[in-house]
Structure formats: structure tokens, C-alpha cells
Short mmCIF file of C-alpha atoms in Angstrom, two decimals:
data_model
loop_
_atom_site.label_atom_id
_atom_site.label_comp_id
_atom_site.label_asym_id
_atom_site.label_seq_id
_atom_site.Cartn_x
_atom_site.Cartn_y
_atom_site.Cartn_z
CA UNK A 4 -18.52 -12.73 12.66
CA UNK A 5 -16.92 -15.32 15.53
CA UNK A 6 -16.11 -18.92 15.48
CA UNK A 7 -15.76 -21.17 18.29
CA UNK A 8 -12.59 -22.07 17.12
CA UNK A 9 -10.40 -19.01 15.56
CA UNK A 10 -8.11 -20.24 13.01
CA UNK A 11 -4.40 -19.91 13.31
CA UNK A 12 -3.11 -17.77 10.23
CA UNK A 13 0.09 -16.66 9.31
CA UNK A 14 0.85 -13.48 7.23
CA UNK A 15 3.52 -13.34 5.07
CA UNK A 16 4.46 -9.47 4.50
CA UNK A 17 4.41 -6.69 6.90
CA UNK A 18 3.44 -4.08 4.78
CA UNK A 19 -0.35 -1.81 5.12
CA UNK A 20 -1.78 -4.69 3.28
CA UNK A 21 -0.37 -7.70 5.95
CA UNK A 22 -0.78 -5.54 8.93
CA UNK A 23 -3.96 -4.41 7.73
CA UNK A 24 -5.24 -7.97 7.57
CA UNK A 25 -3.93 -9.02 10.90
CA UNK A 26 -5.77 -6.21 12.34
CA UNK A 27 -9.29 -6.55 11.26
CA UNK A 28 -8.78 -10.55 11.89
CA UNK A 29 -7.73 -9.88 15.62
CA UNK A 30 -10.65 -7.08 16.00
CA UNK A 31 -12.91 -9.51 14.58
CA UNK A 32 -11.42 -12.63 17.17
CA UNK A 33 -10.07 -11.17 19.82
CA UNK A 34 -8.88 -13.26 22.61
CA UNK A 35 -7.86 -17.19 21.35
CA UNK A 36 -6.90 -16.30 18.01
CA UNK A 37 -3.16 -17.02 16.40
CA UNK A 38 -1.93 -14.74 14.21
CA UNK A 39 1.44 -14.13 13.34
CA UNK A 40 2.99 -11.65 10.67
CA UNK A 41 6.23 -12.09 9.63
CA UNK A 42 8.47 -10.35 7.18
CA UNK A 43 12.72 -11.15 5.91
CA UNK A 44 13.61 -7.45 7.13
CA UNK A 45 14.75 -6.83 9.95
CA UNK A 46 12.38 -3.40 10.72
CA UNK A 47 8.75 -3.09 8.92
CA UNK A 48 7.86 -0.27 6.63
CA UNK A 49 11.24 0.04 5.48
CA UNK A 50 9.38 -0.58 1.49
CA UNK A 51 6.45 1.40 0.06
CA UNK A 52 4.23 1.31 2.97
CA UNK A 53 6.21 4.10 4.60
CA UNK A 54 7.89 5.94 2.11
CA UNK A 55 4.92 6.13 -0.25
CA UNK A 56 3.47 9.55 -0.92
CA UNK A 57 0.21 8.71 1.34
CA UNK A 58 -2.50 10.34 -1.26
CA UNK A 59 -6.21 8.83 -0.55
CA UNK A 60 -9.24 9.55 -2.76
CA UNK A 61 -12.70 7.41 -3.05
CA UNK A 62 -11.97 6.72 -6.93
CA UNK A 63 -9.50 6.25 -9.94
CA UNK A 64 -8.94 2.67 -9.02
CA UNK A 65 -8.06 0.04 -10.82
CA UNK A 66 -10.39 -2.00 -12.78
CA UNK A 67 -11.81 -4.55 -10.71
CA UNK A 68 -11.09 -3.28 -7.35
CA UNK A 69 -13.27 -0.16 -7.35
CA UNK A 70 -15.55 -1.40 -4.50
CA UNK A 71 -12.43 -2.04 -2.41
CA UNK A 72 -11.54 1.51 -2.77
CA UNK A 73 -14.67 3.26 -1.63
CA UNK A 74 -14.16 0.51 1.09
CA UNK A 75 -11.05 1.78 2.24
CA UNK A 76 -11.92 4.80 1.66
CA UNK A 77 -14.46 4.89 4.25
CA UNK A 78 -12.38 2.59 6.70
CA UNK A 79 -9.38 5.42 6.36
CA UNK A 80 -12.46 8.11 7.68
CA UNK A 81 -13.98 6.30 9.82
CA UNK A 82 -10.97 4.93 11.57
CA UNK A 83 -9.33 8.72 11.39
CA UNK A 84 -12.78 9.86 13.40
CA UNK A 85 -12.55 6.91 15.90
CA UNK A 86 -8.56 7.08 16.51
CA UNK A 87 -7.79 11.15 16.08
CA UNK A 88 -6.34 10.61 12.75
CA UNK A 89 -5.62 14.09 12.20
CA UNK A 90 -3.19 14.19 15.26
CA UNK A 91 -1.51 10.22 15.14
CA UNK A 92 -0.76 9.83 11.43
CA UNK A 93 -1.54 13.06 9.59
CA UNK A 94 -5.33 12.26 7.99
CA UNK A 95 -6.09 15.63 6.09
CA UNK A 96 -7.98 16.72 3.07
CA UNK A 97 -6.49 17.25 0.19
CA UNK A 98 -6.90 19.11 -2.89
CA UNK A 99 -5.35 17.70 -6.39
CA UNK A 100 -4.42 20.36 -8.65
CA UNK A 101 -3.13 19.67 -12.22
CA UNK A 102 -1.25 22.52 -13.85
CA UNK A 103 -0.16 22.95 -17.62
CA UNK A 104 1.37 25.55 -19.73
CA UNK A 105 -2.37 25.96 -21.65
CA UNK A 106 -6.09 25.27 -20.38
CA UNK A 107 -7.52 21.64 -20.99
CA UNK A 108 -9.48 20.99 -23.73
CA UNK A 109 -12.43 19.28 -23.69
CA UNK A 110 -11.49 17.69 -20.06
CA UNK A 111 -14.40 15.90 -19.37
CA UNK A 112 -12.19 13.90 -17.02
CA UNK A 113 -11.79 16.65 -14.65
CA UNK A 114 -15.10 16.99 -12.24
CA UNK A 115 -16.69 20.23 -12.11
CA UNK A 116 -15.90 21.21 -8.66
CA UNK A 117 -15.48 24.77 -6.52
CA UNK A 118 -12.27 26.69 -7.30
CA UNK A 119 -9.35 26.46 -4.39
CA UNK A 120 -6.53 28.53 -4.54
CA UNK A 121 -3.09 27.15 -5.26
CA UNK A 122 -0.76 27.11 -2.37
CA UNK A 123 1.42 29.66 -1.28
CA UNK A 124 4.37 27.53 -1.97
CA UNK A 125 4.28 27.70 -5.31
CA UNK A 126 6.32 29.65 -7.40
CA UNK A 127 3.94 31.83 -10.61
CA UNK A 128 0.98 30.31 -9.76
CA UNK A 129 -1.18 32.62 -12.55
CA UNK A 130 1.56 31.14 -15.22
CA UNK A 131 -0.22 27.75 -14.88
CA UNK A 132 -3.84 26.55 -16.18
CA UNK A 133 -5.06 25.24 -12.64
CA UNK A 134 -7.82 21.90 -13.05
CA UNK A 135 -9.00 20.76 -9.82
CA UNK A 136 -8.71 16.82 -10.48
CA UNK A 137 -10.23 16.07 -6.76
CA UNK A 138 -11.48 18.41 -4.05
CA UNK A 139 -11.34 18.19 -0.18
CA UNK A 140 -14.51 16.52 -0.52
CA UNK A 141 -13.24 13.09 -2.30
CA UNK A 142 -9.10 13.32 -1.29
CA UNK A 143 -6.82 13.36 2.18
CA UNK A 144 -3.87 12.36 2.85
CA UNK A 145 -2.03 10.82 5.03
CA UNK A 146 1.44 9.92 6.28
CA UNK A 147 1.88 6.01 6.16
CA UNK A 148 4.31 5.28 7.85
CA UNK A 149 2.80 6.56 11.06
CA UNK A 150 -0.31 4.98 9.91
CA UNK A 151 1.41 1.71 9.63
CA UNK A 152 2.94 2.19 12.79
CA UNK A 153 -0.34 2.76 14.20
CA UNK A 154 -2.54 -0.23 13.09
CA UNK A 155 1.23 -2.30 14.29
CA UNK A 156 1.11 -1.11 17.65
CA UNK A 157 -3.25 -1.97 17.61
CA UNK A 158 -2.12 -5.49 16.50
CA UNK A 159 0.28 -6.10 19.09
CA UNK A 160 -2.27 -5.07 21.83
CA UNK A 161 -4.75 -7.05 20.42
CA UNK A 162 -2.78 -9.97 20.57
CA UNK A 163 -1.24 -10.20 16.92
CA UNK A 164 2.47 -11.80 16.79
CA UNK A 165 5.08 -10.08 14.65
CA UNK A 166 8.29 -12.08 13.48
CA UNK A 167 11.32 -10.02 11.43
CA UNK A 168 14.28 -11.80 10.02
CA UNK A 169 12.21 -14.25 9.59
CA UNK A 170 11.36 -16.50 6.55
CA UNK A 171 8.68 -18.78 5.56
CA UNK A 172 10.70 -22.04 4.79
CA UNK A 173 8.39 -24.53 3.54
CA UNK A 174 4.41 -25.74 4.67
CA UNK A 175 3.00 -29.22 5.47
CA UNK A 176 -0.01 -30.31 3.80
CA UNK A 177 -2.19 -33.31 4.97
CA UNK A 178 -4.92 -34.66 3.16
CA UNK A 179 -6.12 -31.41 1.30
CA UNK A 180 -5.49 -29.49 4.58
CA UNK A 181 -2.96 -26.66 5.72
CA UNK A 182 -1.64 -28.21 8.65
CA UNK A 183 1.41 -26.02 9.63
CA UNK A 184 4.67 -23.54 8.12
CA UNK A 185 7.92 -24.40 8.79
CA UNK A 186 10.01 -20.52 9.50
CA UNK A 187 13.45 -19.56 9.55
CA UNK A 188 13.55 -16.22 13.03
CA UNK A 189 17.10 -15.35 12.52
CA UNK A 190 19.22 -19.03 13.41
CA UNK A 191 16.12 -20.73 14.99
CA UNK A 192 14.17 -23.25 12.68
CA UNK A 193 10.30 -23.45 13.99
CA UNK A 194 7.36 -24.99 13.63
CA UNK A 195 4.09 -23.54 13.47
CA UNK A 196 0.46 -24.72 13.31
CA UNK A 197 -1.16 -23.15 10.94
CA UNK A 198 -4.70 -23.56 8.68
CA UNK A 199 -4.41 -20.18 6.78
CA UNK A 200 -1.23 -18.78 4.61
CA UNK A 201 -1.67 -15.00 3.15
CA UNK A 202 0.83 -13.81 1.08
CA UNK A 203 0.86 -10.21 1.12
CA UNK A 204 4.80 -9.60 0.30
CA UNK A 205 4.06 -6.72 -1.89
CA UNK A 206 6.92 -7.28 -4.83
CA UNK A 207 8.68 -10.16 -3.43
CA UNK A 208 4.83 -11.84 -3.38
CA UNK A 209 6.09 -14.11 -6.48
CA UNK A 210 9.35 -14.99 -4.89
CA UNK A 211 7.45 -16.28 -1.91
CA UNK A 212 5.22 -18.18 -3.80
CA UNK A 213 7.46 -19.98 -5.78
CA UNK A 214 9.92 -20.75 -3.62
CA UNK A 215 7.23 -22.19 -1.54
CA UNK A 216 5.93 -24.00 -4.22
CA UNK A 217 7.98 -24.66 -6.83
CA UNK A 218 5.36 -26.91 -8.86
CA UNK A 219 2.99 -24.67 -9.09
CA UNK A 220 0.95 -23.83 -11.81
CA UNK A 221 0.23 -20.21 -10.31
CA UNK A 222 2.18 -17.68 -11.11
CA UNK A 223 2.14 -13.95 -10.63
CA UNK A 224 3.71 -11.97 -13.52
CA UNK A 225 5.03 -9.13 -12.04
CA UNK A 226 5.94 -5.85 -14.15
CA UNK A 227 9.32 -4.54 -12.67
CA UNK A 228 10.22 -2.06 -15.36
CA UNK A 229 7.51 0.79 -13.78
CA UNK A 230 7.82 -0.90 -10.35
CA UNK A 231 9.79 1.45 -8.50
CA UNK A 232 10.14 5.42 -7.59
CA UNK A 233 12.04 8.06 -5.84
CA UNK A 234 11.76 10.99 -3.75
CA UNK A 235 12.32 13.30 -1.95
CA UNK A 236 11.07 15.20 1.36
CA UNK A 237 11.84 18.69 1.81
CA UNK A 238 11.31 21.22 4.96
CA UNK A 239 10.13 24.81 3.66
CA UNK A 240 9.19 27.77 4.93
CA UNK A 241 5.70 28.03 3.15
CA UNK A 242 4.67 25.00 4.68
CA UNK A 243 0.99 23.97 4.62
CA UNK A 244 -0.94 25.64 7.74
CA UNK A 245 -1.45 23.92 10.90
CA UNK A 246 -5.29 24.37 10.87
CA UNK A 247 -6.63 21.02 10.48
CA UNK A 248 -9.77 22.75 8.43
CA UNK A 249 -7.16 23.77 5.79
CA UNK A 250 -6.65 21.52 2.88
CA UNK A 251 -3.09 19.93 1.54
CA UNK A 252 -2.60 20.26 -1.61
CA UNK A 253 -0.72 17.72 -4.40
CA UNK A 254 0.22 19.70 -7.53
CA UNK A 255 0.61 17.08 -10.87
CA UNK A 256 3.02 19.40 -13.24
CA UNK A 257 1.62 17.58 -16.62
CA UNK A 258 4.51 18.34 -18.90
CA UNK A 259 5.17 22.03 -17.42
CA UNK A 260 8.92 21.19 -16.79
CA UNK A 261 9.48 18.53 -19.83
CA UNK A 262 8.95 15.91 -17.16
CA UNK A 263 5.76 14.65 -14.99
CA UNK A 264 6.12 15.23 -11.25
CA UNK A 265 4.40 16.14 -8.25
CA UNK A 266 4.58 18.12 -4.91
CA UNK A 267 2.04 17.32 -2.14
CA UNK A 268 2.31 19.41 0.86
CA UNK A 269 2.00 17.78 4.83
CA UNK A 270 0.58 19.57 7.20
CA UNK A 271 4.05 19.64 9.32
CA UNK A 272 4.97 21.74 6.97
CA UNK A 273 7.08 19.26 4.32
CA UNK A 274 6.39 18.48 0.95
CA UNK A 275 6.71 15.16 -0.97
CA UNK A 276 8.57 15.17 -4.29
CA UNK A 277 7.45 12.32 -6.27
CA UNK A 278 6.88 11.07 -9.82
CA UNK A 279 4.79 8.46 -11.70
CA UNK A 280 6.80 5.05 -11.26
CA UNK A 281 9.00 4.23 -13.64
CA UNK A 282 10.05 7.91 -14.51
CA UNK A 283 12.78 9.47 -13.07
CA UNK A 284 14.13 5.65 -11.78
CA UNK A 285 16.30 3.59 -13.72
CA UNK A 286 15.69 -0.18 -13.61
CA UNK A 287 17.26 -2.75 -11.42
CA UNK A 288 17.38 -6.23 -10.17
CA UNK A 289 14.69 -6.63 -6.84
CA UNK A 290 17.07 -6.64 -3.99
CA UNK A 291 16.06 -9.42 -1.42
CA UNK A 292 15.15 -7.42 1.35
CA UNK A 293 13.18 -3.92 1.62
CA UNK A 294 16.19 -2.83 3.54
CA UNK A 295 18.05 -2.64 0.93
CA UNK A 296 16.51 -0.76 -1.74
CA UNK A 297 18.86 2.47 -2.25
CA UNK A 298 17.76 5.97 -3.61
CA UNK A 299 19.10 7.25 -7.24
CA UNK A 300 20.70 10.12 -6.00
CA UNK A 301 21.31 11.40 -9.91
CA UNK A 302 17.70 10.82 -10.27
CA UNK A 303 16.54 12.41 -7.19
CA UNK A 304 19.04 15.43 -8.05
CA UNK A 305 17.46 15.62 -11.39
CA UNK A 306 13.72 16.15 -9.78
CA UNK A 307 14.65 17.91 -7.38
CA UNK A 308 16.02 20.50 -10.13
CA UNK A 309 12.79 20.68 -11.58
CA UNK A 310 10.56 21.01 -8.68
CA UNK A 311 13.16 23.66 -7.31
CA UNK A 312 11.54 25.51 -10.41
CA UNK A 313 8.13 25.85 -9.22
CA UNK A 314 8.67 26.10 -5.17
CA UNK A 315 9.06 29.46 -3.77
CA UNK A 316 11.60 29.82 -1.61
CA UNK A 317 12.67 33.16 -0.23
CA UNK A 318 15.99 34.22 -0.30
CA UNK A 319 17.06 33.59 3.24
CA UNK A 320 14.69 30.34 3.28
CA UNK A 321 15.57 27.58 5.61
CA UNK A 322 15.47 24.34 3.22
CA UNK A 323 16.25 21.18 4.60
CA UNK A 324 16.59 17.77 2.51
CA UNK A 325 14.71 15.41 5.74
CA UNK A 326 14.72 12.11 3.44
CA UNK A 327 15.98 11.20 0.15
CA UNK A 328 14.39 7.52 -1.06
CA UNK A 329 13.08 5.13 -3.08
CA UNK A 330 10.67 2.12 -2.81
CA UNK A 331 9.20 -0.63 -4.97
CA UNK A 332 5.22 -1.13 -5.96
CA UNK A 333 3.48 -4.40 -6.59
CA UNK A 334 2.64 -3.80 -10.25
CA UNK A 335 1.39 -6.67 -12.31
CA UNK A 336 1.55 -7.35 -16.09
CA UNK A 337 -2.93 -7.66 -15.22
CA UNK A 338 -3.02 -4.14 -13.61
CA UNK A 339 -5.13 -5.09 -10.96
CA UNK A 340 -5.02 -6.97 -7.35
CA UNK A 341 -5.19 -10.22 -6.82
CA UNK A 342 -7.48 -10.86 -3.46
CA UNK A 343 -8.37 -14.24 -3.58
CA UNK A 344 -7.90 -17.97 -2.07
CA UNK A 345 -5.80 -20.27 -4.25
CA UNK A 346 -7.26 -24.19 -4.45
CA UNK A 347 -4.24 -26.35 -3.09
CA UNK A 348 -3.97 -28.63 -6.53
CA UNK A 349 -3.26 -25.40 -8.41
CA UNK A 350 -0.39 -24.99 -6.07
CA UNK A 351 0.75 -28.77 -5.86
CA UNK A 352 -0.42 -30.65 -8.78
CA UNK A 353 -3.02 -33.59 -8.35
CA UNK A 354 -0.93 -36.35 -8.16
CA UNK A 355 1.03 -34.75 -5.23
CA UNK A 356 0.73 -37.69 -2.41
CA UNK A 357 -0.10 -34.78 0.39
CA UNK A 358 -3.02 -34.13 -1.91
CA UNK A 359 -7.08 -35.90 -0.96
CA UNK A 360 -8.21 -34.55 -4.78
CA UNK A 361 -11.73 -34.37 -4.71
CA UNK A 362 -11.81 -33.69 -0.69
CA UNK A 363 -9.27 -30.63 -0.77
CA UNK A 364 -10.63 -28.61 2.55
CA UNK A 365 -12.64 -25.71 1.43
CA UNK A 366 -11.87 -23.83 5.15
CA UNK A 367 -8.77 -22.54 5.77
CA UNK A 368 -5.66 -22.76 3.04
CA UNK A 369 -3.59 -20.51 1.07
CA UNK A 370 -4.19 -16.80 0.15
CA UNK A 371 -2.72 -13.91 -2.01
CA UNK A 372 -3.25 -10.19 -0.97
CA UNK A 373 -0.91 -8.30 -3.23
CA UNK A 374 -0.46 -6.62 -6.89
CA UNK A 375 -1.82 -3.14 -5.97
CA UNK A 376 0.50 -1.18 -7.63
CA UNK A 377 0.93 2.53 -7.31
CA UNK A 378 -2.59 2.09 -4.98
CA UNK A 379 -1.04 0.10 -2.18
CA UNK A 380 -1.35 2.76 0.22
CA UNK A 381 -5.07 3.86 -0.51
CA UNK A 382 -6.67 0.00 -1.06
CA UNK A 383 -4.45 -1.18 1.91
CA UNK A 384 -7.22 -1.23 4.52
CA UNK A 385 -10.03 -2.58 2.47
CA UNK A 386 -7.44 -5.43 0.90
CA UNK A 387 -6.99 -6.59 4.53
CA UNK A 388 -10.58 -6.38 5.83
CA UNK A 389 -11.83 -8.47 2.70
CA UNK A 390 -8.89 -10.88 3.15
CA UNK A 391 -10.00 -11.32 7.07
CA UNK A 392 -13.50 -12.08 5.91
CA UNK A 393 -12.21 -14.55 3.45
CA UNK A 394 -10.63 -16.10 5.78
CA UNK A 395 -13.15 -16.11 8.18
CA UNK A 396 -15.35 -17.59 6.01
CA UNK A 397 -17.85 -14.80 5.53
CA UNK A 398 -20.67 -15.21 2.89
CA UNK A 399 -21.21 -11.95 2.38
CA UNK A 400 -18.22 -9.86 1.64
CA UNK A 401 -18.11 -5.81 2.19
CA UNK A 402 -16.70 -5.55 -0.99
CA UNK A 403 -17.35 -7.04 -4.35
CA UNK A 404 -14.22 -8.71 -5.11
CA UNK A 405 -15.02 -11.25 -8.30
CA UNK A 406 -12.97 -9.62 -10.68
CA UNK A 407 -9.59 -10.19 -8.51
CA UNK A 408 -9.46 -13.53 -8.25
CA UNK A 409 -5.85 -15.72 -9.63
CA UNK A 410 -6.56 -15.42 -13.52
#
């Protein structure tokens, strides 16, 4: 759907959800549109969008987000087929194994699938009971940083403006419609015409909302207790095959080492070692920007020590630690995303002089696209496409998001 007068859109948050929203909007409108992505960090993808594991699947999504998840899965496959995803962002089929010391009894949640050999980098593989949770028909993996950078390049080629070190400091609303936003960009103060403001700032979304609408009745209930996770990226001599037909492997070690950790191979021969959010991570206050998040080295060391017990390193192996990091995910108290337009009267209050009560515009406004938890990468493109359709006024959305409104 195209309109004769493309709207002016400002997107706060330059992670995968915000950039996906910009990408699908720019694709739909083409020339003449005005889309600006704003992020307060000095560079994009310094948070989970560039540091997450990058596992995709076609099921096991949060309640209410199933349709968005299926849409995302299809979009990833189409983008990979159309734009050499295997080469450009490491898109490859994945087999997900769950290993235990004892066979799983009555594993009703394990889908009957063909067997698949355990990877050569796993030590003592005969000691474990292996349940294939998802095979290569239903799972894949990407390098999230490379995918996001590719999306960003496409956005810029389509005319999307990107501002880093920038913050939206205020909004102007007249007679029930959003008119413009105030932006601080470095030392400059800007006023930008804007009919649509999208808040897609991940775990920082509640701060953005509270700063812009301090009297708002809308509050995002974040869950910071289990929001962050440390990780470790290794280069090993027994990495994955370069054959694109050969799937990567993810190994979930369920209590085998006394803790739950996962190890995922990548096509470039690296192993990503992580754990469920909140595990091997000590609670800390959320920093102001993504680049201030630092790994917790003592906990990374513990996780690496456990992983070393099951990774088969040859005596003369040239093992290199390529990256150590940590990232926050946007978990909410209610464990599902919010993909929704928020009525202005909920943000301003009915007595606000800028709100024409009873005549609030149904075009444009304030939108939330946040709360994806640990599924931000998997749900990113689908969430962005749906948000772009909401902004464009599409009546029949590509996925059912009726359960993802503001509670």
C-alpha cells in the first residue's frame, strides 16, 4: 500500500526492531518519505542486536506473538534467498540438541525428528542422551550484527536518515495530532516535523516513554532481574564445515555441568557460548546507553570453564577468544512484546490543553514496539513489518497482533 502523502516518521532505537521498522517502511513508500532513526549511543548494534546468539526458529514464541514469529521466520528465509543471506549474514540451517546425562522420560515436548549426529567439537558425545528439539527444517542461525548492518545499508540506500548520539527530548501535539519532535543531536538542538513516533529502544523504552510523557498513565513494567546475559565467542580448529548444506549445531546442556549453558557453532568456525538470561549474570543497574554495558568477567570465566569440559580441544589446538560481552534484553513483567499504537489521551491525560478530546486523530501518533525478551532477533523483522503496516494504515495486517496491545 502506498499513499500520496507519505508520513514523517521518527524511530527511537537503532536496534534490530527499529531498523526493521524503517526498512519495511522505506520499501513500502519509496521516494518522498521521511524516516529518521535515532539512537543515543555513538554507534548502532552495540546492544543485544549485535551481540545475541542469533538463533531462529518457526515455533516456541511468547504467547500472543506466535503469528509475528511465523511471519519473521518467513521474512528471514525470503531475505536470505533474495540477498545471499548465507554469504552476507551467515544464515544457515541449525540443529538444536538438548543433552542430558539420562534419557528424557516421556519427552512429549520433543518433536519426533530424524536423528542428526552430534558435532565433532563435542567431547564425550556418547555419554549423553540426545534429544533433537528442532532440526534443520525448523531452525536456523544468523550473525545478528552482520544482518543488522545489512539492513542499515539498505535503509540508507532507500533514503532513511540515521542519527547517533541523538535523543528525542520533547514532542509537540496540537489538536489531537503529533506535529513534531525536539531532538538533541550532539550539541545541536533540532525540531523535526513528525506525525509518527515509534519507541523501539529495547530495555530503554520505558525511560524514553517516561521522559517524553512524565504525566502518562502508560507505564512499561520492565523485568530487569533476568534481562542481561554474558557470552563468549571462541575460534576453534574443529569448527563447522564450510559446506552451506551442512547445518550448524546448538547444544543445550541441561544440568549436565550443574548449570544450564548452550554452545552454538557458526559457519565461520566460531563457537558462541552463552546461558539463559539471568544465569551467569549478576544484576546491575541498566546503564544510560548500550556502549556502557560491560561484561562480568568473573562470571564469563565460570561459564567458559564449564564449556571447556565438553568442547574437544586437541592438545595443540590454537584456541582464540575473539569476543567477550554482555547485553540486556527487553523483558517485561508480562512476558510478551508490545506492538501497538498508544492513544494520546493515555499519554497526556484528558485535561491536557493540546489534546482535542473526542477528536484525537486516528492517523499517526505514538507507537510502541518493544518487550521482545530473548526473542528480539527472531521476532525483529516480523515486528518491524507489522509496525510499518500500522503506520501506513493497512487494515489487514500480515500477522495477528491482537494480543500484543498495551495492557
